Coordinates of N, CA, C and O in Angstrom, one line a residue:
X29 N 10.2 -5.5 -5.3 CA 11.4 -5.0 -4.9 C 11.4 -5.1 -3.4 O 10.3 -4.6 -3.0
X30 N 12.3 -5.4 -2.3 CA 12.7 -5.7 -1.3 C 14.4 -5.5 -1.1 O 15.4 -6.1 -1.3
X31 N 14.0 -4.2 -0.6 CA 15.4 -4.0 0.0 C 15.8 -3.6 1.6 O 15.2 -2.7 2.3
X32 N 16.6 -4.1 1.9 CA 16.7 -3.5 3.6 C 17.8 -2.0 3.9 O 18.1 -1.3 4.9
X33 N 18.2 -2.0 2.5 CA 19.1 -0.5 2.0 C 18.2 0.7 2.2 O 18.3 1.5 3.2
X34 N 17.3 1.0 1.3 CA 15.8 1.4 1.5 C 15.0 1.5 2.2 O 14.3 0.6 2.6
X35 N 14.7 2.9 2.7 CA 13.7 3.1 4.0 C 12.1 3.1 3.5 O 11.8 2.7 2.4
X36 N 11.2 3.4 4.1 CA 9.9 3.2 3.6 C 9.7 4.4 2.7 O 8.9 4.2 1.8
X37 N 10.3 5.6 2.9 CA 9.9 7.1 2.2 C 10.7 6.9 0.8 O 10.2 7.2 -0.2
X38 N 11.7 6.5 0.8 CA 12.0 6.1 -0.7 C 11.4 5.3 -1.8 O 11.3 5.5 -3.1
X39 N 10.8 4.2 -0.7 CA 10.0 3.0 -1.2 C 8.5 3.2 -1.5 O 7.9 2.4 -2.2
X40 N 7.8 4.5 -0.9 CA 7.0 5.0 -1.3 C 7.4 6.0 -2.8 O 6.8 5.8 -3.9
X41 N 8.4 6.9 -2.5 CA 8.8 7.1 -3.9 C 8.7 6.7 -5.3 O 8.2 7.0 -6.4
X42 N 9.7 5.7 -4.7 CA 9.5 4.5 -6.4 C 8.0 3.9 -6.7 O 7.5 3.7 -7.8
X43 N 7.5 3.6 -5.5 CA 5.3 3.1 -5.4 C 5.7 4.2 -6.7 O 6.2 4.0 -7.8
X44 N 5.4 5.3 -6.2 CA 4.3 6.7 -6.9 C 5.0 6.7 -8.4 O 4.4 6.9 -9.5
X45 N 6.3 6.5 -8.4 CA 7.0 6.9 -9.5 C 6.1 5.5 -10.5 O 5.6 5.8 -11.6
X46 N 6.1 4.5 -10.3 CA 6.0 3.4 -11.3 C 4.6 3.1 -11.2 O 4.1 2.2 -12.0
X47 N 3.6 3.9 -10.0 CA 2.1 3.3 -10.2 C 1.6 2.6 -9.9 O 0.6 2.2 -10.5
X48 N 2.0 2.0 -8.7 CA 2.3 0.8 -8.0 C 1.6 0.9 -6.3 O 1.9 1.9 -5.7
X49 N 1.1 0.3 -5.9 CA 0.2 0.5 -4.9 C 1.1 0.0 -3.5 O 0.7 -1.2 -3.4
X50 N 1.8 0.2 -2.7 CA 2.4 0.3 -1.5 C 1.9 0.2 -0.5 O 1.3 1.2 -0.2
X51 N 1.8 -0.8 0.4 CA 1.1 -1.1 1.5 C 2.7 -1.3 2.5 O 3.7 -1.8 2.1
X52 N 2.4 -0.9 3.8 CA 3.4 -1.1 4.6 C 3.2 -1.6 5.9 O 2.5 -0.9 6.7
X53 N 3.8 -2.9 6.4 CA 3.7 -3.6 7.4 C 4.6 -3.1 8.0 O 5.7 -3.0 7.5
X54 N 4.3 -2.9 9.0 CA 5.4 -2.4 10.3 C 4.8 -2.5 11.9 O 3.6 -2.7 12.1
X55 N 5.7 -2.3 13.0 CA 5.0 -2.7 14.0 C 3.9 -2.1 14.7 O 3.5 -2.4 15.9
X56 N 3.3 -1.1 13.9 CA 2.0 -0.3 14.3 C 0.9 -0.6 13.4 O -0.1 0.0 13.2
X57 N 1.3 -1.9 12.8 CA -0.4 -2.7 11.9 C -0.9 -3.3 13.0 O -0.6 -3.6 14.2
X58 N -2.1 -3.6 11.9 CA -2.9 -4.1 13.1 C -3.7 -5.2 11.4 O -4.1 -4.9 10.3
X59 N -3.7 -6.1 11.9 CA -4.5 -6.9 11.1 C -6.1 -6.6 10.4 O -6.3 -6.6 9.2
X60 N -7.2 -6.3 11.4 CA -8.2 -5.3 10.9 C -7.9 -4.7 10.1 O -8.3 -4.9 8.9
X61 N -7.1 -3.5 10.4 CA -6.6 -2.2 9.5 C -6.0 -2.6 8.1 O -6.3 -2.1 7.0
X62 N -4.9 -3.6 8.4 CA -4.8 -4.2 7.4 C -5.8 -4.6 5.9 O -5.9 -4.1 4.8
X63 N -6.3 -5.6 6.6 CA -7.6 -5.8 5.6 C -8.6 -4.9 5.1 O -9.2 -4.9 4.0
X64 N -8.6 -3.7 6.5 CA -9.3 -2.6 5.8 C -8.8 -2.2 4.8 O -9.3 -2.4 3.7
X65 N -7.5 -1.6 5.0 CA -6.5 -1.2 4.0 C -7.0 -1.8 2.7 O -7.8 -1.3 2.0
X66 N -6.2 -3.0 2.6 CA -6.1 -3.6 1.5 C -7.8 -3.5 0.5 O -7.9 -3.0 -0.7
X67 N -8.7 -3.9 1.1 CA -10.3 -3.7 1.4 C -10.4 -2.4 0.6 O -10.4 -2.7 -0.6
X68 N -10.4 -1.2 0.7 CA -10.6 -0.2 0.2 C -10.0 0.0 -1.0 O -10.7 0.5 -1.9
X69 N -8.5 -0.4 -1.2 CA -7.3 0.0 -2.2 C -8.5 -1.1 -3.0 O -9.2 -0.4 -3.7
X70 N -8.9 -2.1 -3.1 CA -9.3 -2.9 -3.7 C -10.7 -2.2 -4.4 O -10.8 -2.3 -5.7
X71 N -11.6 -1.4 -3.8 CA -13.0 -0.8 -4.1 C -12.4 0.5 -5.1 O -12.8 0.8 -6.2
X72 N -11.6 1.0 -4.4 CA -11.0 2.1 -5.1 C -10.3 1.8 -6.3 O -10.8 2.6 -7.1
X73 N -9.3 0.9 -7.0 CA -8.8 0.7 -8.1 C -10.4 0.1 -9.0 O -10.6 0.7 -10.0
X74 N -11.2 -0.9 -8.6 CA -12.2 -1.3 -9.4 C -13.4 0.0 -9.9 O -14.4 -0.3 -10.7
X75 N -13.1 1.3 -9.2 CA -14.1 2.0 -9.7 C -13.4 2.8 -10.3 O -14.0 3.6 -11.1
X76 N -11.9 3.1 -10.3 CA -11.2 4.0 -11.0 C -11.1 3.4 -12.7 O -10.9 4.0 -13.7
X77 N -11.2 2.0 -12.6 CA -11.2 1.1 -13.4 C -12.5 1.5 -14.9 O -12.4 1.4 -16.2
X78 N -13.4 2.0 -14.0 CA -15.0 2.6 -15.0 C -15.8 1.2 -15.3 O -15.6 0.2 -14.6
X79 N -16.7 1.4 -16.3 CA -17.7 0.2 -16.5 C -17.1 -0.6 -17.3 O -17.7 -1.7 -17.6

């Protein structure tokens, strides 16, 4: 979903509502962080995941 109607706090809403993992680019990323970001969400769903 991509809307420019929709602010990011909404868009976080619907994330949480549907389970959906929400990452937000805006002009205070930083590429590192980014990857961090994404990097962790990634470690974190595969252990939430179990054996």
């Amino acid at each position: 979903m991509l809307s420019a109607q929709a602010g990011t706090e909404e868009l976080r809403d619907v994330a949480e509502m549907v389970g959906i993992e929400l990452v937000v680019i805006d002009e205070a990323t930083t590429i590192p962080a980014l990857r961090d970001h994404l990097r962790w969400g990634a470690a974190y769903h595969r252990l939430a995941a179990g054996p």
